[in-house]
Short mmCIF file of N, CA and C in Angstrom, two decimals:
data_model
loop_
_atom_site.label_atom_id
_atom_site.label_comp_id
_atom_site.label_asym_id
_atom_site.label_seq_id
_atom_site.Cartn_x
_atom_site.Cartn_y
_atom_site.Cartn_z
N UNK O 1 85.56 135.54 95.47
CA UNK O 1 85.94 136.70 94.69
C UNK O 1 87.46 136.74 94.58
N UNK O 2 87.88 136.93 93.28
CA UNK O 2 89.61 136.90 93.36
C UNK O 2 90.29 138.12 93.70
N UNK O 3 91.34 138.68 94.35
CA UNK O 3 91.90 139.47 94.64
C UNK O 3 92.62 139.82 93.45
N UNK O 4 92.93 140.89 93.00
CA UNK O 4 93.83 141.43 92.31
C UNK O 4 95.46 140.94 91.75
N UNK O 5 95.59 140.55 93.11
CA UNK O 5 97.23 140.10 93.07
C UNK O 5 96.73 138.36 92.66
N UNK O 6 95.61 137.63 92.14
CA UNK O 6 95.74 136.61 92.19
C UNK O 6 95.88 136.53 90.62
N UNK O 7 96.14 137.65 89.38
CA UNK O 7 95.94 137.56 87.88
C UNK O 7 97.38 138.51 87.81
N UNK O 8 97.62 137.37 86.22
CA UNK O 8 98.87 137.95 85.46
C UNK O 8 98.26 138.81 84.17
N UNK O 9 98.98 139.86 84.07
CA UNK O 9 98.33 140.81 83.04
C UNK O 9 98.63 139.90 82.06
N UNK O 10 97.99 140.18 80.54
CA UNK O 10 98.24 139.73 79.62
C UNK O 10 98.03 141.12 78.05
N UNK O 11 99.03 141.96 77.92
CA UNK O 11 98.85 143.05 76.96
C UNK O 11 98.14 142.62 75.47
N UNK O 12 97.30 143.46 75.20
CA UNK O 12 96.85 143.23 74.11
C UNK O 12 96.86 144.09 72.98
N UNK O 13 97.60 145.10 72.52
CA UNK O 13 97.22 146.01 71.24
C UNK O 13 96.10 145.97 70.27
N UNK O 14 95.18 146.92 70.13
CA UNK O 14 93.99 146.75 68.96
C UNK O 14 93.75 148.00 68.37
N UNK O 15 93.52 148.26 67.10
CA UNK O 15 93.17 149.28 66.58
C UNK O 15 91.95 149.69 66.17
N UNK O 16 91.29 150.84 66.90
CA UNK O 16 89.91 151.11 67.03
C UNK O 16 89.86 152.94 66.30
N UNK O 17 89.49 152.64 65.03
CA UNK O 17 89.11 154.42 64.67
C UNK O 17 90.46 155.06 64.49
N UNK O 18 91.33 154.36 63.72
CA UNK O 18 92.53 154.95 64.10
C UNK O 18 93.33 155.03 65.10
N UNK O 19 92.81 154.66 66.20
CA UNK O 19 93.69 155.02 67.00
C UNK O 19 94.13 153.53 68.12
N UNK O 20 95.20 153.45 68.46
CA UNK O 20 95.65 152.20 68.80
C UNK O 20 95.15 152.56 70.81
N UNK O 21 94.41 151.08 70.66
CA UNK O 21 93.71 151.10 72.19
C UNK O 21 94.93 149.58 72.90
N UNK O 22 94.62 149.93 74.17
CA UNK O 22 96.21 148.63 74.95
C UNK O 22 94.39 147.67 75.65
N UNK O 23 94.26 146.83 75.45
CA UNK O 23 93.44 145.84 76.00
C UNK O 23 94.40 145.05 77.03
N UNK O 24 93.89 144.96 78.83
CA UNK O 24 94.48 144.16 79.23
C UNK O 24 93.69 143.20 79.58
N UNK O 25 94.16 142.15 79.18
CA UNK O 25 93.00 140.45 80.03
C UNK O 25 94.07 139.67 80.57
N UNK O 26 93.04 139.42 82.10
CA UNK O 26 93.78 138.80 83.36
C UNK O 26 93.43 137.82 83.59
N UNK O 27 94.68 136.83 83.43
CA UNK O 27 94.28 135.04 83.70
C UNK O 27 94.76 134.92 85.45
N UNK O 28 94.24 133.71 85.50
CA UNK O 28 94.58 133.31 86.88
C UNK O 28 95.98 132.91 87.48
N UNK O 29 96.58 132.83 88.14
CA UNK O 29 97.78 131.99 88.27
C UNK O 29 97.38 130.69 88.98
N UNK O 30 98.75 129.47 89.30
CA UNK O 30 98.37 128.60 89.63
C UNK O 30 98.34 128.84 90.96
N UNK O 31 97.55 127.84 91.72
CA UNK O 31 97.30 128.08 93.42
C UNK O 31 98.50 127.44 94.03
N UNK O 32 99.59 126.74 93.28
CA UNK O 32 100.09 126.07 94.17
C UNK O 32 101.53 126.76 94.06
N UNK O 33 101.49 127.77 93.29
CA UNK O 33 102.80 128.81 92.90
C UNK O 33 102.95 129.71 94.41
N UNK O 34 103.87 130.14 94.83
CA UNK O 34 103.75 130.92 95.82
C UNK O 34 104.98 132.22 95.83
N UNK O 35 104.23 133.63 95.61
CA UNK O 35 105.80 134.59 95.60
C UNK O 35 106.08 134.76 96.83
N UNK O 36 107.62 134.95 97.14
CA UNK O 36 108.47 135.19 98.31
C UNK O 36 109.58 136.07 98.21
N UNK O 37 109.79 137.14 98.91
CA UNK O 37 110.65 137.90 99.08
C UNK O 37 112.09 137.23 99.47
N UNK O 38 113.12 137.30 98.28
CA UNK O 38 114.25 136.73 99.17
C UNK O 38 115.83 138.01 98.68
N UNK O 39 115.38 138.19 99.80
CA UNK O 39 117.12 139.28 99.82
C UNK O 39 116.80 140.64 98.47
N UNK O 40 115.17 140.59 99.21
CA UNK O 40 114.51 142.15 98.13
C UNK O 40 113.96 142.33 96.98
N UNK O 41 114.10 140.66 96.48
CA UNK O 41 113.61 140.46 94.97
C UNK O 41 112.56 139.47 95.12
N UNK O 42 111.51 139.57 94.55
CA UNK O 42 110.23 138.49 94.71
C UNK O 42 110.67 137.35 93.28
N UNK O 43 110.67 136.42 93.74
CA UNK O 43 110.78 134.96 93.42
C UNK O 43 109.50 134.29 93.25
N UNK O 44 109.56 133.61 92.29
CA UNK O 44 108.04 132.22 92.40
C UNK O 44 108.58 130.87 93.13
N UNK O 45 108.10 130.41 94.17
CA UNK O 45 108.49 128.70 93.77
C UNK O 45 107.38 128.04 94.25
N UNK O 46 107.23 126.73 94.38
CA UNK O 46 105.97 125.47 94.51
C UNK O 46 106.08 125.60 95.96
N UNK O 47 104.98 125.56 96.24
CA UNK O 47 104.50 125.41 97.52
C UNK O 47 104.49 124.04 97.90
N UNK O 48 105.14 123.57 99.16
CA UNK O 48 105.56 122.52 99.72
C UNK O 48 104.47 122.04 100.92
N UNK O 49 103.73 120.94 100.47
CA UNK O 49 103.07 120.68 101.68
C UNK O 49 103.48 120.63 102.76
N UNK O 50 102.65 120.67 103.97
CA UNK O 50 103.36 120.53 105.26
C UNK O 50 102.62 118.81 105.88
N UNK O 51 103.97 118.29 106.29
CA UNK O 51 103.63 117.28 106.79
C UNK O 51 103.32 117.67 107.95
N UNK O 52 102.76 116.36 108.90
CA UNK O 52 102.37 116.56 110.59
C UNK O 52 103.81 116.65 111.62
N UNK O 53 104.80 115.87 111.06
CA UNK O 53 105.52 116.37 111.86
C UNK O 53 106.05 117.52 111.88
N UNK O 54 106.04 118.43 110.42
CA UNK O 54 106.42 119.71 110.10
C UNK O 54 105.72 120.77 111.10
N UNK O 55 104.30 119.84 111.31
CA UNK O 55 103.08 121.13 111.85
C UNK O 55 103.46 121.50 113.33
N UNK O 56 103.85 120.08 113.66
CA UNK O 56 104.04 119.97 115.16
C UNK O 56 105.35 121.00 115.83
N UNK O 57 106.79 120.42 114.74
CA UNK O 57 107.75 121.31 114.75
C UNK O 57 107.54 123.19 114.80
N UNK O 58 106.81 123.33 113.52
CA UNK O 58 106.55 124.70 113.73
C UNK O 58 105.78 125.09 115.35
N UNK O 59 104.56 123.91 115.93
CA UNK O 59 104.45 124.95 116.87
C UNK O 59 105.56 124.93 117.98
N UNK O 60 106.34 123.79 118.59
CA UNK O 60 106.89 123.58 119.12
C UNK O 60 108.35 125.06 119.19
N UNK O 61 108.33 125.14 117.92
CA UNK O 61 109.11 126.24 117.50
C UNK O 61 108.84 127.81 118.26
N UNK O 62 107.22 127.88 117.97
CA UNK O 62 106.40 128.96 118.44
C UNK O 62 106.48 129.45 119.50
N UNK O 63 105.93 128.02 120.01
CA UNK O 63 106.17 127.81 121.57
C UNK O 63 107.50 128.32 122.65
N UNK O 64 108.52 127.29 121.80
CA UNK O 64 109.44 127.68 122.57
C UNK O 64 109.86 129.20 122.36
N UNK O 65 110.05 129.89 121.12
CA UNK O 65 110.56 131.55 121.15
C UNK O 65 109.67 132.43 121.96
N UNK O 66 108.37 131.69 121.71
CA UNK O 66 107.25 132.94 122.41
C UNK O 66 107.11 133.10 123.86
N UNK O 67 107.93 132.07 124.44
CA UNK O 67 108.22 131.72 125.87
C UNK O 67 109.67 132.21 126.40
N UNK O 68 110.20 133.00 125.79
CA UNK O 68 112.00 132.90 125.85
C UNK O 68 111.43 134.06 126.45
N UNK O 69 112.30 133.80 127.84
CA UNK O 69 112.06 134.98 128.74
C UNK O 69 113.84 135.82 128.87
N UNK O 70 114.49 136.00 127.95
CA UNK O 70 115.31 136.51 127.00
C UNK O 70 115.10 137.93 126.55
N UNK O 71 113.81 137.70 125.36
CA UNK O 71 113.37 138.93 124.58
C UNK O 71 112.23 139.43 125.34
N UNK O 72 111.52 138.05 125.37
CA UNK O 72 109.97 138.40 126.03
C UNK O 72 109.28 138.85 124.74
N UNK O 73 108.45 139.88 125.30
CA UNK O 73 107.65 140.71 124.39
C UNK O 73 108.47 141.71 123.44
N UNK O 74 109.56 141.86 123.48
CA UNK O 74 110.44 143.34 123.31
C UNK O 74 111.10 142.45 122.40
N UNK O 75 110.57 142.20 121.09
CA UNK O 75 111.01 141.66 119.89
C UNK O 75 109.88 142.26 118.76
N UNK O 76 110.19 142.48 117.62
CA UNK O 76 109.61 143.18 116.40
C UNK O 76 109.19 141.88 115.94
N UNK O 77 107.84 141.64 114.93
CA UNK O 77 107.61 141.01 114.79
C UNK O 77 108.25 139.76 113.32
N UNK O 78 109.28 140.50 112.61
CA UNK O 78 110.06 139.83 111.59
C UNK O 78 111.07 139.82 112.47
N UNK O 79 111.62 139.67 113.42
CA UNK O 79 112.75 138.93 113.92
C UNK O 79 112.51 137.82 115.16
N UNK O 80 111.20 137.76 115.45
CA UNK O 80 110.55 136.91 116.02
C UNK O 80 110.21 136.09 115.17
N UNK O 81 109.47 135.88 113.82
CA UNK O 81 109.32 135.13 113.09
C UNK O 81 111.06 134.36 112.52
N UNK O 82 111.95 135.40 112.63
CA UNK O 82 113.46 134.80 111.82
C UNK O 82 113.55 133.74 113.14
N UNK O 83 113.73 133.84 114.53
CA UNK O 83 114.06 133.20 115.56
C UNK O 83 113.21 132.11 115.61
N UNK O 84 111.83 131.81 115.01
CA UNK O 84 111.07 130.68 115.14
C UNK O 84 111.94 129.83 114.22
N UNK O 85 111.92 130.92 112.96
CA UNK O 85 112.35 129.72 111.53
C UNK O 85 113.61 129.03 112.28
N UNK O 86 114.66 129.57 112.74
CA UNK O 86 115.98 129.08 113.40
C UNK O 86 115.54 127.56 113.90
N UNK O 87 115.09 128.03 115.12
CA UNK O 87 114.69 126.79 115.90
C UNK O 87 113.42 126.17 115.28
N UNK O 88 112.79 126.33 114.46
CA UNK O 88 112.36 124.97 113.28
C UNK O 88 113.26 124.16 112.73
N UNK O 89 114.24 124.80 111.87
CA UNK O 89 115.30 124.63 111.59
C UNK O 89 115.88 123.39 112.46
N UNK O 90 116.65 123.86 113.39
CA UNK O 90 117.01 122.91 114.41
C UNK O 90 116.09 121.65 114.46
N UNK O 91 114.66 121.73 114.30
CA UNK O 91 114.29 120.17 114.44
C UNK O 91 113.90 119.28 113.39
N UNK O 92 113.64 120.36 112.73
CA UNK O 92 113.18 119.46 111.34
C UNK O 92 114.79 119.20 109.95
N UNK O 93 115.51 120.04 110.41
CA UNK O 93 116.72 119.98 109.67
C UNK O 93 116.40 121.04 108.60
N UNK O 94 117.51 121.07 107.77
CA UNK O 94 117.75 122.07 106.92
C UNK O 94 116.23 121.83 105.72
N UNK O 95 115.43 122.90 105.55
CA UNK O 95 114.39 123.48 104.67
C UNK O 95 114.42 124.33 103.67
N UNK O 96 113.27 124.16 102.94
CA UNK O 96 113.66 125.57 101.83
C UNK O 96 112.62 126.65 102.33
N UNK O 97 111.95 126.51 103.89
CA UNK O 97 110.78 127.40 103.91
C UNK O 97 111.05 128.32 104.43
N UNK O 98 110.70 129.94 104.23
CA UNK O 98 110.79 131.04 104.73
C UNK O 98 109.75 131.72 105.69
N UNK O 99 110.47 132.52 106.24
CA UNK O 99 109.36 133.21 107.37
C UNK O 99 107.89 133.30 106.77
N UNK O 100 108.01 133.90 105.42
CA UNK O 100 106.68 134.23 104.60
C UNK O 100 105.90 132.89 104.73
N UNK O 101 106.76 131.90 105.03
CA UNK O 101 105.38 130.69 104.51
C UNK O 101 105.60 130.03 105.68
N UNK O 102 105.96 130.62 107.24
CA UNK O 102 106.09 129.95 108.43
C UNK O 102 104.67 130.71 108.87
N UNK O 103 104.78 131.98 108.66
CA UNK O 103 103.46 133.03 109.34
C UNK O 103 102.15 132.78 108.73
N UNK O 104 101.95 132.69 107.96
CA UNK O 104 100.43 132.12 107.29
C UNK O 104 100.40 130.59 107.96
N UNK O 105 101.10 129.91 107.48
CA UNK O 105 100.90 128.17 108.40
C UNK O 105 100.25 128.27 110.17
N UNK O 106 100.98 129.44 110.61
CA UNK O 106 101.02 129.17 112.19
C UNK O 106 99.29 129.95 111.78
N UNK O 107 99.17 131.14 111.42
CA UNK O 107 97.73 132.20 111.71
C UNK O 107 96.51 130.79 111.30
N UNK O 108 96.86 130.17 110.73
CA UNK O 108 95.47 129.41 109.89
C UNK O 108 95.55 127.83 110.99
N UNK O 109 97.12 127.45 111.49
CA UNK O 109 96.84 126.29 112.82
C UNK O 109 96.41 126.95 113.92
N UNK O 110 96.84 128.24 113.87
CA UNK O 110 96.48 128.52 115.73
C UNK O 110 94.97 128.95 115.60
N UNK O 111 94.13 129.41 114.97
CA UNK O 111 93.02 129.54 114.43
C UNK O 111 92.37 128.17 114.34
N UNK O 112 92.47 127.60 113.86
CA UNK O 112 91.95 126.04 113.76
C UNK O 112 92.54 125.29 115.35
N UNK O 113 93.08 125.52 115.84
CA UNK O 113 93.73 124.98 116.84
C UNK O 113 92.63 125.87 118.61
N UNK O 114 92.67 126.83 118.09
CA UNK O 114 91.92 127.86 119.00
C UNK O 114 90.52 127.14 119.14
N UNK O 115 89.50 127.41 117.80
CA UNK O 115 88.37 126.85 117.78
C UNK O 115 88.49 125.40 118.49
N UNK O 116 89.08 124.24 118.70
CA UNK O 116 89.12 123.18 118.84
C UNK O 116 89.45 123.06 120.53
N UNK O 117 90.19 124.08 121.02
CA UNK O 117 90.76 124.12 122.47
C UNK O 117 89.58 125.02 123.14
N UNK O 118 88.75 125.44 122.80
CA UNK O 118 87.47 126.20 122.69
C UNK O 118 86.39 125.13 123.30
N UNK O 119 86.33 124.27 122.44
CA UNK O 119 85.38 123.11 121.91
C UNK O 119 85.85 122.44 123.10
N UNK O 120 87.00 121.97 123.14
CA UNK O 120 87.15 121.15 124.43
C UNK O 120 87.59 121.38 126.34
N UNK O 121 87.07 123.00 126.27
CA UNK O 121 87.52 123.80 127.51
C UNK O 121 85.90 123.03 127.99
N UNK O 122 84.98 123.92 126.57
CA UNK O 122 83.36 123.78 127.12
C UNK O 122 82.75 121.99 127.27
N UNK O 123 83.34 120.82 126.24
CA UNK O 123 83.18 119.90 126.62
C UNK O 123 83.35 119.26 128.30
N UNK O 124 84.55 119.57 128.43
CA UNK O 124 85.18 119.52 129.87
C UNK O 124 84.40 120.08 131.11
N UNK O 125 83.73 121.37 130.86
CA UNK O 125 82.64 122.09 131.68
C UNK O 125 81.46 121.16 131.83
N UNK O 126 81.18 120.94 130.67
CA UNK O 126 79.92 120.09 130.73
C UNK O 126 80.16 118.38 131.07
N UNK O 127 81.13 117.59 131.12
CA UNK O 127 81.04 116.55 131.79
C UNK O 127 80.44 116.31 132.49
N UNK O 128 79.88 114.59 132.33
CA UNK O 128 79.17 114.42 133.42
C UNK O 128 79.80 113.31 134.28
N UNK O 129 79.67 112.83 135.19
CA UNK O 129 79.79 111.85 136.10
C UNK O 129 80.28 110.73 135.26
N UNK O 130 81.81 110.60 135.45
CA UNK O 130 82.55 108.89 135.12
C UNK O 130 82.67 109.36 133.41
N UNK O 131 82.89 110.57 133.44
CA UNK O 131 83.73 111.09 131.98
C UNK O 131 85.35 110.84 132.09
N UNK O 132 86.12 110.67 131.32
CA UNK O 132 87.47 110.80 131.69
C UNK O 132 87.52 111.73 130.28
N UNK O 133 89.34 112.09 130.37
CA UNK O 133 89.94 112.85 128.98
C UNK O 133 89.35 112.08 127.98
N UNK O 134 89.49 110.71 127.96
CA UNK O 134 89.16 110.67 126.93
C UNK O 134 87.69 110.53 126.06
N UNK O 135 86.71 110.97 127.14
CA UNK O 135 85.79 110.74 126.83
C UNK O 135 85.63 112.81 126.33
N UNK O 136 85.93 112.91 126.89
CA UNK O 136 85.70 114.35 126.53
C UNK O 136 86.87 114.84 125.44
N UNK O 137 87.72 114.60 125.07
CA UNK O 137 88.46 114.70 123.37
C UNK O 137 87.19 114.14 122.36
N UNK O 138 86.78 112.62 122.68
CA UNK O 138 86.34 112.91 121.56
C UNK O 138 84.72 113.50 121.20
N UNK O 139 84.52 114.21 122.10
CA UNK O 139 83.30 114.94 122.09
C UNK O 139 83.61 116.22 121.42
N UNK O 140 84.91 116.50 121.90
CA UNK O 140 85.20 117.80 121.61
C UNK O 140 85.48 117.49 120.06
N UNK O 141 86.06 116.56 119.37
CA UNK O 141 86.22 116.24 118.45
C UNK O 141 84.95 115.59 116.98
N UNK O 142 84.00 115.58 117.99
CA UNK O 142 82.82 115.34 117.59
C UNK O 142 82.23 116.50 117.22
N UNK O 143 82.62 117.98 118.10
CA UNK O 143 81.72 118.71 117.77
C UNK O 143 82.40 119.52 116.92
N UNK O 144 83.85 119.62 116.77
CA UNK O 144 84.67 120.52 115.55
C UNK O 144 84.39 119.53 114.72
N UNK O 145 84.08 118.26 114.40
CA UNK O 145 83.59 117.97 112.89
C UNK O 145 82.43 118.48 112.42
N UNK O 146 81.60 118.52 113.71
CA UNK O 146 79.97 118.88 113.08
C UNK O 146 79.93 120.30 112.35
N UNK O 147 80.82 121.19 113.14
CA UNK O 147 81.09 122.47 113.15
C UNK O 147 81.51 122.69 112.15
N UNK O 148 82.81 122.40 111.48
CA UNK O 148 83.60 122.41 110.18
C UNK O 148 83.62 121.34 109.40
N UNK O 149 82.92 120.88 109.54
CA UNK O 149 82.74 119.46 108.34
C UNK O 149 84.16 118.48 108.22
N UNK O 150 85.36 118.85 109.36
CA UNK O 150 86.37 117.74 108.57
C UNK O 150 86.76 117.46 110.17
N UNK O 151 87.30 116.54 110.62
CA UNK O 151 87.78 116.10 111.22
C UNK O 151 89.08 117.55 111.94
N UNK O 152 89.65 117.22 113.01
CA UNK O 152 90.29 118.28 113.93
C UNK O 152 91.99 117.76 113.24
N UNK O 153 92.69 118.77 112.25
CA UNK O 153 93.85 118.18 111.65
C UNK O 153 95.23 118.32 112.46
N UNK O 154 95.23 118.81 113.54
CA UNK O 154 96.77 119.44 114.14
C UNK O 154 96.76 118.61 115.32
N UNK O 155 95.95 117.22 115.98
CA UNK O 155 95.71 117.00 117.15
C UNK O 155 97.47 116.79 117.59
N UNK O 156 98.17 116.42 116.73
CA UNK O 156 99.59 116.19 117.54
C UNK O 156 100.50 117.43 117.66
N UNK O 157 100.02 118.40 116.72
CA UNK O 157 100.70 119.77 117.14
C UNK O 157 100.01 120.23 118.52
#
């Protein structure tokens, strides 16, 4: 079902009985367009895939701010996101990506990342005799394919 914000109006004027009626019809936009707030004004630009080392960086990023025993918990949640982008920044080098498109990336890996660390807490439980890690990754990896139909995508994040 499409959301509202996913169509551009398109005005139409028609004259019905005299009297002039406004027809609006709503096309789709493209999926790979993305709006972003920058300095108060919403902008369009192309959405930039994320490579694996990008993925890894962001959590590494995560990681390290969400661990800074500095702020701790006693940070708002848009200046916790500005402090990740920073130290992304720092490893991946200078980007064009903004907080807006750091916070959806991390909710949809740590989610996919969750289910999978899930998968391999209970693999690990269930071992049997003369299992090692690696026999139990790829079980666990066996069963997030069965589960979601694709293979486990963040294993190096």
């Amino acid at each position: 079902m499409a959301r509202m914000n996913d169509f551009i109006p398109f005005e139409e004027n028609v004259q019905q009985d005299d009297q002039e009626v406004e027809i609006v019809v709503e096309t789709q936009q493209d999926d790979d367009v993305q709006e972003v707030q920058d300095c108060g004004k919403k902008t369009k630009k192309k959405c930039e895939n994320w490579s694996p080392a990008q993925e890894v960086a962001l959590a590494q990023a995560w990681v390290q701010i969400s661990e800074c025993k500095k702020y701790g918990n006693e940070q708002k949640a848009e200046g916790f996101w500005r402090r990740v982008l920073e130290h992304y920044t720092t490893l991946v080098g200078p980007t064009t990506r903004t907080i807006h498109g750091l916070t959806p990336k991390w909710k949809q890996m740590n989610a996919t990342m969750g289910l999978f660390n899930g998968l391999y807490n209970h693999a690990k439980q269930a071992k049997g005799n003369g299992c090692n890690d690696l026999d139990i990754m790829r079980v666990a990896m066996a069963d997030f394919k069965t589960r979601t139909k694709k293979d486990f995508p963040h294993h190096a994040a």
